[in-house]
PDB file of C-alpha atoms in Angstrom:
ATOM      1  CA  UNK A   1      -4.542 -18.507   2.230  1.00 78.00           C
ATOM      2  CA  UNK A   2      -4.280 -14.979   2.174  1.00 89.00           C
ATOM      3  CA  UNK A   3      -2.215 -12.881  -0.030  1.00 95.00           C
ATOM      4  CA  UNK A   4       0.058  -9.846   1.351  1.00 96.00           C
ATOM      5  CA  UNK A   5       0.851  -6.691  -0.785  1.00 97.00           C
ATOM      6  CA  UNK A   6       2.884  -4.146   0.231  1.00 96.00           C
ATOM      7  CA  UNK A   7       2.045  -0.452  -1.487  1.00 96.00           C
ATOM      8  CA  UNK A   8       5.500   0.896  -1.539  1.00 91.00           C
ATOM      9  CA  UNK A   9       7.829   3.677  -3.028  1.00 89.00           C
ATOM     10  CA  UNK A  10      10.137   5.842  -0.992  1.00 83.00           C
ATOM     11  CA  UNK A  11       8.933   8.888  -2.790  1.00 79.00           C
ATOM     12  CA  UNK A  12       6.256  11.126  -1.105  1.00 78.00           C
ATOM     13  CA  UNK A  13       3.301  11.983  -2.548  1.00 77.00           C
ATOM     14  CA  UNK A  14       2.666   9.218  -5.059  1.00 82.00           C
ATOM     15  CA  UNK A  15      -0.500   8.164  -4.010  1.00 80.00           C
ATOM     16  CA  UNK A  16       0.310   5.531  -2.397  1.00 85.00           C
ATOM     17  CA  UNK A  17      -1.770   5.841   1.051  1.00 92.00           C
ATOM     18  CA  UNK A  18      -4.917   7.340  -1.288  1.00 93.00           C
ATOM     19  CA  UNK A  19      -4.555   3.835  -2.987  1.00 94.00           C
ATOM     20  CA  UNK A  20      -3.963   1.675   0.218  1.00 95.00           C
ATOM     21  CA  UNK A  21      -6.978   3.144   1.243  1.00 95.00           C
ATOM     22  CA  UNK A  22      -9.227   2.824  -1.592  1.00 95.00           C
ATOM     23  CA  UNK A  23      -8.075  -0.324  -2.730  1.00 97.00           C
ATOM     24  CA  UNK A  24      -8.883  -2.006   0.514  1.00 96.00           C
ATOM     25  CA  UNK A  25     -12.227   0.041   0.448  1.00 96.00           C
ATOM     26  CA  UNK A  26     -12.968  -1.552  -3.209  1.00 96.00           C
ATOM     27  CA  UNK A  27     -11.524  -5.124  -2.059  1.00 97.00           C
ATOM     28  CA  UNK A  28     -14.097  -5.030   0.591  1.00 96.00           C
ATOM     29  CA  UNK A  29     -16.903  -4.373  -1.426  1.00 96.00           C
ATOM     30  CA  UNK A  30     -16.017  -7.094  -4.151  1.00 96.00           C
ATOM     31  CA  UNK A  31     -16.989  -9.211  -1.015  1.00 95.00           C
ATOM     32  CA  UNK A  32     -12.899 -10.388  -0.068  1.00 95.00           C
ATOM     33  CA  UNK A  33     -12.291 -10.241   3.850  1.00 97.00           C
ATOM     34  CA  UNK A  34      -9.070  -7.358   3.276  1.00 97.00           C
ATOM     35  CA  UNK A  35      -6.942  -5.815   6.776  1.00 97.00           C
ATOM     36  CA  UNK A  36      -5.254  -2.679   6.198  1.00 97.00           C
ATOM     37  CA  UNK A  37      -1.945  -2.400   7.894  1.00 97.00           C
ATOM     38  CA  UNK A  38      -0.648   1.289   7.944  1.00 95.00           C
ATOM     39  CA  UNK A  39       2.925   1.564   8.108  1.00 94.00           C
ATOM     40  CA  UNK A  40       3.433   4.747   7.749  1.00 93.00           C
ATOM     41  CA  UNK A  41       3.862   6.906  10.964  1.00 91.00           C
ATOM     42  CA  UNK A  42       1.957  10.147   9.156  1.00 91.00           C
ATOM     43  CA  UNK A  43      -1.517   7.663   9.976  1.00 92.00           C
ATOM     44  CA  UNK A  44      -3.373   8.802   7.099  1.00 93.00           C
ATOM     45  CA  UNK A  45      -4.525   5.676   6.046  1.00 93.00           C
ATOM     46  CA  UNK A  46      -6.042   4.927   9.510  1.00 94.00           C
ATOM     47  CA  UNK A  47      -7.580   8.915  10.218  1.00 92.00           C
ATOM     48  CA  UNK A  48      -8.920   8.247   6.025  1.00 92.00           C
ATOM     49  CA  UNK A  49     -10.730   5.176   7.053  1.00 93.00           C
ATOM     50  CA  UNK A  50     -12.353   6.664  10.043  1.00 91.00           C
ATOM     51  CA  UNK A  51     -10.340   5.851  12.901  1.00 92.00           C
ATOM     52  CA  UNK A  52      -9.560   8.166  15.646  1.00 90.00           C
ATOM     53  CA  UNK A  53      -6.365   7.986  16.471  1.00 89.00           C
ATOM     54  CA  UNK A  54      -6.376   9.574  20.214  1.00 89.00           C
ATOM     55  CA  UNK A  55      -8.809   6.475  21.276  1.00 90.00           C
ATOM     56  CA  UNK A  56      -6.195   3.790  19.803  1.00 90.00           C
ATOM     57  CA  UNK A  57      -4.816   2.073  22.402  1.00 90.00           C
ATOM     58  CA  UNK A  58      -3.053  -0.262  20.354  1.00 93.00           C
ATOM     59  CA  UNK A  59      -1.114   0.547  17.493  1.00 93.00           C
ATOM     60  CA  UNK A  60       1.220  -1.060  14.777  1.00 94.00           C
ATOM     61  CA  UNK A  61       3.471   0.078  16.520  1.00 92.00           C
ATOM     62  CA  UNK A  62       3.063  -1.630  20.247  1.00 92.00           C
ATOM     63  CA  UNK A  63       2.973  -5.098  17.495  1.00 93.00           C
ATOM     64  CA  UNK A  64       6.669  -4.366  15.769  1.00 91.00           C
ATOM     65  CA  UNK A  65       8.421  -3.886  19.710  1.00 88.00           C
ATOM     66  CA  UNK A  66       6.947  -6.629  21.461  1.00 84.00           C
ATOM     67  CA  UNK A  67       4.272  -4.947  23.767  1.00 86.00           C
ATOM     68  CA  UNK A  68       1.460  -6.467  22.114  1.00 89.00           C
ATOM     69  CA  UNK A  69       0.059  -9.159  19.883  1.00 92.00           C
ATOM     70  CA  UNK A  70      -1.161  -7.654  16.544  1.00 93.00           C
ATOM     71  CA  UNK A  71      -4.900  -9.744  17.357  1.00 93.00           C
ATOM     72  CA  UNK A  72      -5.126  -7.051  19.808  1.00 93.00           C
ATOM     73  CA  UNK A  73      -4.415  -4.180  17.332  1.00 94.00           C
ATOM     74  CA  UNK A  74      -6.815  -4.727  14.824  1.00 95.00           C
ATOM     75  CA  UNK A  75      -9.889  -2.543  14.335  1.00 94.00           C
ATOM     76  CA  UNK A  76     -13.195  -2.842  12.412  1.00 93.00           C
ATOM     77  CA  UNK A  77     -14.354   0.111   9.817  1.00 92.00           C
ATOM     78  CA  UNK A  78     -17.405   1.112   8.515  1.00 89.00           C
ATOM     79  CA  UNK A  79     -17.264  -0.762   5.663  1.00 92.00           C
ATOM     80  CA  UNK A  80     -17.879  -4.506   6.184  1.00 93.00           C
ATOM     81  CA  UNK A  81     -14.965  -7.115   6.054  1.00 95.00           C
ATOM     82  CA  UNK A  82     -12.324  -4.228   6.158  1.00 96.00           C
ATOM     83  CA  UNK A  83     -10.269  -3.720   9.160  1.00 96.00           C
ATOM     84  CA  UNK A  84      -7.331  -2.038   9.514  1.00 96.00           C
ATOM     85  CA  UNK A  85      -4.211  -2.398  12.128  1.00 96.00           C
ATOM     86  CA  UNK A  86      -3.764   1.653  12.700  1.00 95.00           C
ATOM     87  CA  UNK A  87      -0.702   3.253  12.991  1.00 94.00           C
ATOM     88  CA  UNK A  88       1.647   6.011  15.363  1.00 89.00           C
ATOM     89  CA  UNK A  89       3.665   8.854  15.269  1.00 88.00           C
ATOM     90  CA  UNK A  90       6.191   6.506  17.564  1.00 85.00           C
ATOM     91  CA  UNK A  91       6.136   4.426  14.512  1.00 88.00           C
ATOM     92  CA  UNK A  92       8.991   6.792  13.632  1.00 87.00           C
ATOM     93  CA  UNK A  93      11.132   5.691  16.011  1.00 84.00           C
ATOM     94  CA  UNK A  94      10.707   2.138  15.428  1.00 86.00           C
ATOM     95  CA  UNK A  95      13.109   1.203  12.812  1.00 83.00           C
ATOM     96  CA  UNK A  96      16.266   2.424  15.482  1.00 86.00           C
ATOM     97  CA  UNK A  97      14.431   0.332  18.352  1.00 88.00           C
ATOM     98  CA  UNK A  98      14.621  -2.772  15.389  1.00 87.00           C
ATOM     99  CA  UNK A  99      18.131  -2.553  14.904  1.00 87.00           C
ATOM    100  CA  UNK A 100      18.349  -4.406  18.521  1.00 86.00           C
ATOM    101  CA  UNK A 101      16.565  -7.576  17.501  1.00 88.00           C
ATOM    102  CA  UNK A 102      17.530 -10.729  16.176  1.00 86.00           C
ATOM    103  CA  UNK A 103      15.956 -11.100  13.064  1.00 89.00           C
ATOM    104  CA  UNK A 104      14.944  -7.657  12.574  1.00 91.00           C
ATOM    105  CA  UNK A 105      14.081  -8.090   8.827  1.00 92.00           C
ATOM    106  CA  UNK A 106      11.213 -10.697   9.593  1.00 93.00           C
ATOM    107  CA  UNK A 107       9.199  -9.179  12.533  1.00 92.00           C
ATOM    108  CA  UNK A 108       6.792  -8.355  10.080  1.00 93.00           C
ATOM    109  CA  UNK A 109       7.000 -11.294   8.290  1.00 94.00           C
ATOM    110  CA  UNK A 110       6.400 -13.551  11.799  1.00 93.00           C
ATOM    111  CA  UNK A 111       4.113 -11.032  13.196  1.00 93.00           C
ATOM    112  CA  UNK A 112       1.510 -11.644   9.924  1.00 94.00           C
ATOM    113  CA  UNK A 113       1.998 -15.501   9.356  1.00 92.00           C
ATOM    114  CA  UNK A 114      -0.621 -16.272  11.472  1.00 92.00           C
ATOM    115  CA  UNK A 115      -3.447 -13.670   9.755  1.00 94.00           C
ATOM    116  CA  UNK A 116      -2.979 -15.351   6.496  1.00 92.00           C
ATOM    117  CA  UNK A 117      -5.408 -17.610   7.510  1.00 93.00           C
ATOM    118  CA  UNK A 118      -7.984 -15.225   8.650  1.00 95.00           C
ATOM    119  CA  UNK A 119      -7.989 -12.613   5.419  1.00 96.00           C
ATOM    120  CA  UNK A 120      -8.006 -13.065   1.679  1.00 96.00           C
ATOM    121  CA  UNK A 121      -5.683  -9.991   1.148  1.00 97.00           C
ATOM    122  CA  UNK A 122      -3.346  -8.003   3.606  1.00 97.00           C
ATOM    123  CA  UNK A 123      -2.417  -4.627   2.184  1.00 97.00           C
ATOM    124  CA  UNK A 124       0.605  -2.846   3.918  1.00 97.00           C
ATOM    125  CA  UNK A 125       0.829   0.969   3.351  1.00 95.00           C
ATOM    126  CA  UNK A 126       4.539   1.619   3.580  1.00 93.00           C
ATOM    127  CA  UNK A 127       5.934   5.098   4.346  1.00 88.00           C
ATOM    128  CA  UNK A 128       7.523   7.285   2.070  1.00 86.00           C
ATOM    129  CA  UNK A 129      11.227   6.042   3.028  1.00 82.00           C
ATOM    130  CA  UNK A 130      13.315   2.382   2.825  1.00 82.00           C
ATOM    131  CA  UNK A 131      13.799   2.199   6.189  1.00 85.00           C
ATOM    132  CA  UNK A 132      13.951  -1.103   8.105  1.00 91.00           C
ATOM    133  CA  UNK A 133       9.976  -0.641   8.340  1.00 92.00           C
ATOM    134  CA  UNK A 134       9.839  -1.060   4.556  1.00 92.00           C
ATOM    135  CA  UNK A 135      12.587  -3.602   4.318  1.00 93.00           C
ATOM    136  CA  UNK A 136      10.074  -5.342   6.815  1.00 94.00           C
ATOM    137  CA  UNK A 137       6.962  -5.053   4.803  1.00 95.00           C
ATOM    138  CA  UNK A 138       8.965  -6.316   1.727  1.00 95.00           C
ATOM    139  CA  UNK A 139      10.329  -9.308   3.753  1.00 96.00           C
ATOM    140  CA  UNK A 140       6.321 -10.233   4.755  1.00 95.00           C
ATOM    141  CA  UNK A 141       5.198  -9.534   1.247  1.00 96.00           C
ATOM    142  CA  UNK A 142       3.969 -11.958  -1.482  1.00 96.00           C
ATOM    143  CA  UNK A 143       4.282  -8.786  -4.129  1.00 96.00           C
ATOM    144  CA  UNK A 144       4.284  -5.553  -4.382  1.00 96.00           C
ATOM    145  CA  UNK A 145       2.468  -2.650  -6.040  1.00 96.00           C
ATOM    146  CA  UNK A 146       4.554   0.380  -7.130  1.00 93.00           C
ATOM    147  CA  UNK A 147       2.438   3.865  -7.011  1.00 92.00           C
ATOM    148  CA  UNK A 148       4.194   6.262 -10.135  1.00 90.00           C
ATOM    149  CA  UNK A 149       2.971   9.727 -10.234  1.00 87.00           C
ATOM    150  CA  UNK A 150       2.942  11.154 -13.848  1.00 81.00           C
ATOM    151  CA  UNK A 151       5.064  13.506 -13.079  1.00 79.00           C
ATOM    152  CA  UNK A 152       8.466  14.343 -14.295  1.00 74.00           C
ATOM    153  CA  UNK A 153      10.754  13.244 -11.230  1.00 75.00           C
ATOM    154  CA  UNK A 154       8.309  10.268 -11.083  1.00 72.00           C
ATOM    155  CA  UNK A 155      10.447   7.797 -12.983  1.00 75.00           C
ATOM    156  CA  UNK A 156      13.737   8.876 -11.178  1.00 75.00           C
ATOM    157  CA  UNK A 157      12.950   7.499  -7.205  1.00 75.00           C
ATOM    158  CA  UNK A 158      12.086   3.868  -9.121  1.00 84.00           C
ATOM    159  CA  UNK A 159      15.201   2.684  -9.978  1.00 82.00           C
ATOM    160  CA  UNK A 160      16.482   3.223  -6.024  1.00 83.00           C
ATOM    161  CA  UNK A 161      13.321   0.871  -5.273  1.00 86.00           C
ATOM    162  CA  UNK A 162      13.977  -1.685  -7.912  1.00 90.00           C
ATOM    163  CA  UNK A 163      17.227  -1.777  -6.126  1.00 89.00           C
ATOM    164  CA  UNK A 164      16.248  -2.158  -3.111  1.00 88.00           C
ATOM    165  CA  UNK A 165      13.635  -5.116  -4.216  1.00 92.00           C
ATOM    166  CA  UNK A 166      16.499  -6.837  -6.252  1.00 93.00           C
ATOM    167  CA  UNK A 167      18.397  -7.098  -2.622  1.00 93.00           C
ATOM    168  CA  UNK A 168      15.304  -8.113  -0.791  1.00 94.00           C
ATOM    169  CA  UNK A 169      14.159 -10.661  -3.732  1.00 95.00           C
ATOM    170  CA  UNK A 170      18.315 -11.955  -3.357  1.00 95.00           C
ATOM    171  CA  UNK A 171      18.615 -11.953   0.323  1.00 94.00           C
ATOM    172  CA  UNK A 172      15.381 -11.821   2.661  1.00 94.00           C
ATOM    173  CA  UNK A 173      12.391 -12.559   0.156  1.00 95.00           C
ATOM    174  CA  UNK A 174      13.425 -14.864  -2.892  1.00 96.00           C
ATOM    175  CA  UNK A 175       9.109 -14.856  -3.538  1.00 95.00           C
ATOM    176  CA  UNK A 176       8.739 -11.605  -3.761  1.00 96.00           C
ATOM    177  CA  UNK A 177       6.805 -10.524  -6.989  1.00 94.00           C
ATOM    178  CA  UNK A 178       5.744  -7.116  -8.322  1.00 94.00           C
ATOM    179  CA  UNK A 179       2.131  -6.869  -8.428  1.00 95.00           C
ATOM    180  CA  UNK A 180       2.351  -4.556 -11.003  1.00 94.00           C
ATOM    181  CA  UNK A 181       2.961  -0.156 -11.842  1.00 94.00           C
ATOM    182  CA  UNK A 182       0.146   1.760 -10.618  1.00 94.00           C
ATOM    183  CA  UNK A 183      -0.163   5.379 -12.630  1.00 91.00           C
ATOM    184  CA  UNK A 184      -1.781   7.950 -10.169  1.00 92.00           C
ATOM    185  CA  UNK A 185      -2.838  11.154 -10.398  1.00 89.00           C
ATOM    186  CA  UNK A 186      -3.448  11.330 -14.346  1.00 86.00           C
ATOM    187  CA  UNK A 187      -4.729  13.786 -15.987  1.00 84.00           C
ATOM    188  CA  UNK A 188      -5.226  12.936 -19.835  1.00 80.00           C
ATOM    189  CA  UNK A 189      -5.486  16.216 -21.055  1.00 84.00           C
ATOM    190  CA  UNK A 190      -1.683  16.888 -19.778  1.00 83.00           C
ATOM    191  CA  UNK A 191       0.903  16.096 -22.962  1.00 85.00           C
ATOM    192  CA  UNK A 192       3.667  14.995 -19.717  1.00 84.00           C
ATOM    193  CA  UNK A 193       0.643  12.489 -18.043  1.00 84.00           C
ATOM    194  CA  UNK A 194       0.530  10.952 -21.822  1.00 85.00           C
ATOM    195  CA  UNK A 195       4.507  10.950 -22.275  1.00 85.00           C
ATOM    196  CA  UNK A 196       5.140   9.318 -18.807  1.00 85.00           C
ATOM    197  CA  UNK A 197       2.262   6.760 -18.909  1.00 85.00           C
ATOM    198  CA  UNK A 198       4.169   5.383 -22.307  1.00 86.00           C
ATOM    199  CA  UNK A 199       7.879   6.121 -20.545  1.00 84.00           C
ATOM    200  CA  UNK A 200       6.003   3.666 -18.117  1.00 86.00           C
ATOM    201  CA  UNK A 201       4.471   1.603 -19.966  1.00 86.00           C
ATOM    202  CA  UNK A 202       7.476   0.989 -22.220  1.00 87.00           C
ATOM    203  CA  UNK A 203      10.136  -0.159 -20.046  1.00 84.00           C
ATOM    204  CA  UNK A 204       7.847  -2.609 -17.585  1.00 88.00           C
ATOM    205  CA  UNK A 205       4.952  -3.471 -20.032  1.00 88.00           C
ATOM    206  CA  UNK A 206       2.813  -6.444 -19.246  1.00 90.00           C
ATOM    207  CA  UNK A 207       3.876  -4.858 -15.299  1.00 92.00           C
ATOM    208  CA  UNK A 208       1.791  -2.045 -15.741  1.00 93.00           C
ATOM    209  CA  UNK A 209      -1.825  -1.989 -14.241  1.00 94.00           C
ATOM    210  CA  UNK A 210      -4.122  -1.181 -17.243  1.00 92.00           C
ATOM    211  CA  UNK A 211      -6.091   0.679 -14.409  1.00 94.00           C
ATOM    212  CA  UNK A 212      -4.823   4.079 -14.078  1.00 93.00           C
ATOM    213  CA  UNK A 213      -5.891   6.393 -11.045  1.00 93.00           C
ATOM    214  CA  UNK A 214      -7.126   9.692 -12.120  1.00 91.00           C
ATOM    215  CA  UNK A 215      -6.825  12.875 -10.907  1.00 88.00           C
ATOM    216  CA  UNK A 216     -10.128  13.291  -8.962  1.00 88.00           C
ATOM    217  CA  UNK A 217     -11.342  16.347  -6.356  1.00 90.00           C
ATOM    218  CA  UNK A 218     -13.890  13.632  -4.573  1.00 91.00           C
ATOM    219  CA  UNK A 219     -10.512  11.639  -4.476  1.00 88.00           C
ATOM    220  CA  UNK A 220      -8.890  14.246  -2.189  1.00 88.00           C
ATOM    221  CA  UNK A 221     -11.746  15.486  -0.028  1.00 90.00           C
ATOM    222  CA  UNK A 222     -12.730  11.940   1.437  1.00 90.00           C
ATOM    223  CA  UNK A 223     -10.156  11.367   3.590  1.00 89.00           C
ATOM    224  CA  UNK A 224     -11.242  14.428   5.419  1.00 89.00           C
ATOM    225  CA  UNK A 225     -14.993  12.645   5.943  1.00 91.00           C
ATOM    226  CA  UNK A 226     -12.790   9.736   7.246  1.00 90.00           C
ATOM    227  CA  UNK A 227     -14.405   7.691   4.524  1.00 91.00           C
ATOM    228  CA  UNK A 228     -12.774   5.927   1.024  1.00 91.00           C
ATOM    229  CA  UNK A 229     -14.125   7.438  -2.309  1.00 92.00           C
ATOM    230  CA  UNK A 230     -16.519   4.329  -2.215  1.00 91.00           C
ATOM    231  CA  UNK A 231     -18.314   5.350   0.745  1.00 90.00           C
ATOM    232  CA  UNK A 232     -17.978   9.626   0.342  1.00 92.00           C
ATOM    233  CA  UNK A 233     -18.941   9.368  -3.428  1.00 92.00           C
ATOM    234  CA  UNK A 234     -19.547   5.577  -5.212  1.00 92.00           C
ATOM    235  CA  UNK A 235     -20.218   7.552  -8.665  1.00 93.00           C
ATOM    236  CA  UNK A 236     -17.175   9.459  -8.748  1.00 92.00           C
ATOM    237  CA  UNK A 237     -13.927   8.944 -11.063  1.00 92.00           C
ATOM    238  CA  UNK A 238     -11.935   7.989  -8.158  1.00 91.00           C
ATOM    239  CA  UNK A 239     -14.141   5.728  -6.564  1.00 94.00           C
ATOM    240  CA  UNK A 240     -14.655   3.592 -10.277  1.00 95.00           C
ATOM    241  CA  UNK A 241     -10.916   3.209 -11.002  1.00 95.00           C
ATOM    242  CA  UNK A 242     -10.288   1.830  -7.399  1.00 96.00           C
ATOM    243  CA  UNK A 243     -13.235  -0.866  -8.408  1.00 96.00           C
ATOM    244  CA  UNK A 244     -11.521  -1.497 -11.272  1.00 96.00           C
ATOM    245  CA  UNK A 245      -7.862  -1.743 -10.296  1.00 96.00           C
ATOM    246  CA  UNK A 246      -9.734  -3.858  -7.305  1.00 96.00           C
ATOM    247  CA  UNK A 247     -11.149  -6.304  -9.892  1.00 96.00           C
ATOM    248  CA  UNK A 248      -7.669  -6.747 -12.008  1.00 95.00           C
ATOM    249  CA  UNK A 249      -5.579  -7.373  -8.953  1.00 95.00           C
ATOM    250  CA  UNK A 250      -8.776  -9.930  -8.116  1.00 95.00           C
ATOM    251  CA  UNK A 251      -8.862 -11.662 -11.963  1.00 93.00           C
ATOM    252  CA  UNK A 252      -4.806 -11.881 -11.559  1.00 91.00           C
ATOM    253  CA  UNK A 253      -5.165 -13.701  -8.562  1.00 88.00           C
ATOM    254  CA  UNK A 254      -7.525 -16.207  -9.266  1.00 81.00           C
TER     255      UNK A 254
END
């Protein structure tokens, strides 16, 4: 029985579709059969793996409305037992077309039931927003893993999302676990980095991944070889701490 975890925070540019990415990339090569569903309308995690987005005929997004079965939408990647269900700039307009159907918290939630079987993790890429999309990912979600930039405004946008959980956890989800606080984008030679990674690690403790994601060049120029770190550069910093946040989330599952 697989396990689904959503990558979520509404803020932009935490990381979290570098780690959606990557962590699938890393799951995959610690020999786990992992599908990649991007959320996000933006695509980035699907262009990053390799997929070229004018041939999909069959999006995430056909899935959430009804048009097609999500068997249909799944595609392979280069790296084996990774595929990925890619996703749509119409994805944008999909959380106003959702407020017309019964049920709309769970269409993820009955849309993935049946690829539990099939996968040992599902990782959902959420988009930088708590839109119905998000509230959907939550609702389908076993946990969830919380990307924090060390950055100043980082720690503001996660009380908002802790909110938001609480109401899931209370009304749609009552399983719904967090996986754990991801630092990204760390740099150890910045006093702030140091300052928020304790801020962090003080108020959620034994929640905090002991992995933290680096900042890393090779990190940023792979998705533009529409490879993960692990394929564009297996030696690099970025490539290593997705292996190793890839073996935790592994050793905290068995």
């Amino acid at each position: 029985m697989g396990k689904i975890i959503a990558l979520a925070n509404q803020k932009g540019g935490v990381g979290k579709t570098t780690t959606s990415m990557n962590l699938a990339a890393s799951l995959a090569t610690l020999e786990k059969k992992v599908l990649l569903i991007d959320a996000d309308p933006q695509a980035n995690a699907s262009s990053g793996l390799g997929v070229d987005l004018s041939k999909v005929d069959c999006s995430i997004y056909e899935c959430i409305v009804g048009q097609a079965d999500i068997k249909e939408a799944i595609y392979t990647t280069d790296i084996d037992r990774l595929d990925i269900v890619p996703s749509h700039i119409d994805l944008v307009g999909a959380d106003v077309e959702l407020l017309n159907f019964e049920n709309r918290e769970r269409v993820f939630k009955n849309m993935l039931a049946p690829l539990k079987q099939e996968y040992d993790f599902i990782l959902i890429d959420c988009s930088p927003s708590l839109g119905l999309i998000t509230v959907n990912a939550l609702t389908a979600a076993d946990s969830v893993i919380i990307p924090v930039q060390c950055e100043y405004f980082a720690l503001e946008g996660i009380s908002k999302l802790l909110n938001t959980i609480k109401i899931i956890k209370k009304k749609l989800n009552p399983d719904l676990e967090i996986e754990g606080f991801l630092l990204t984008m760390y740099d150890s030679r910045l006093r702030l980095a140091n300052q928020i990674y304790d801020e962090v690690k003080r108020h959620f403790q034994e929640l905090v991944f002991k992995t933290v994601i680096q900042r890393n060049v090779k990190l940023s120029e792979a998705p533009s070889h529409g490879l993960p770190a692990i394929l564009y550069d297996a030696d690099s910093t970025g490539a290593k701490n997705h292996l190793a946040l890839a073996k935790e989330i592994i050793n905290k599952n068995n």
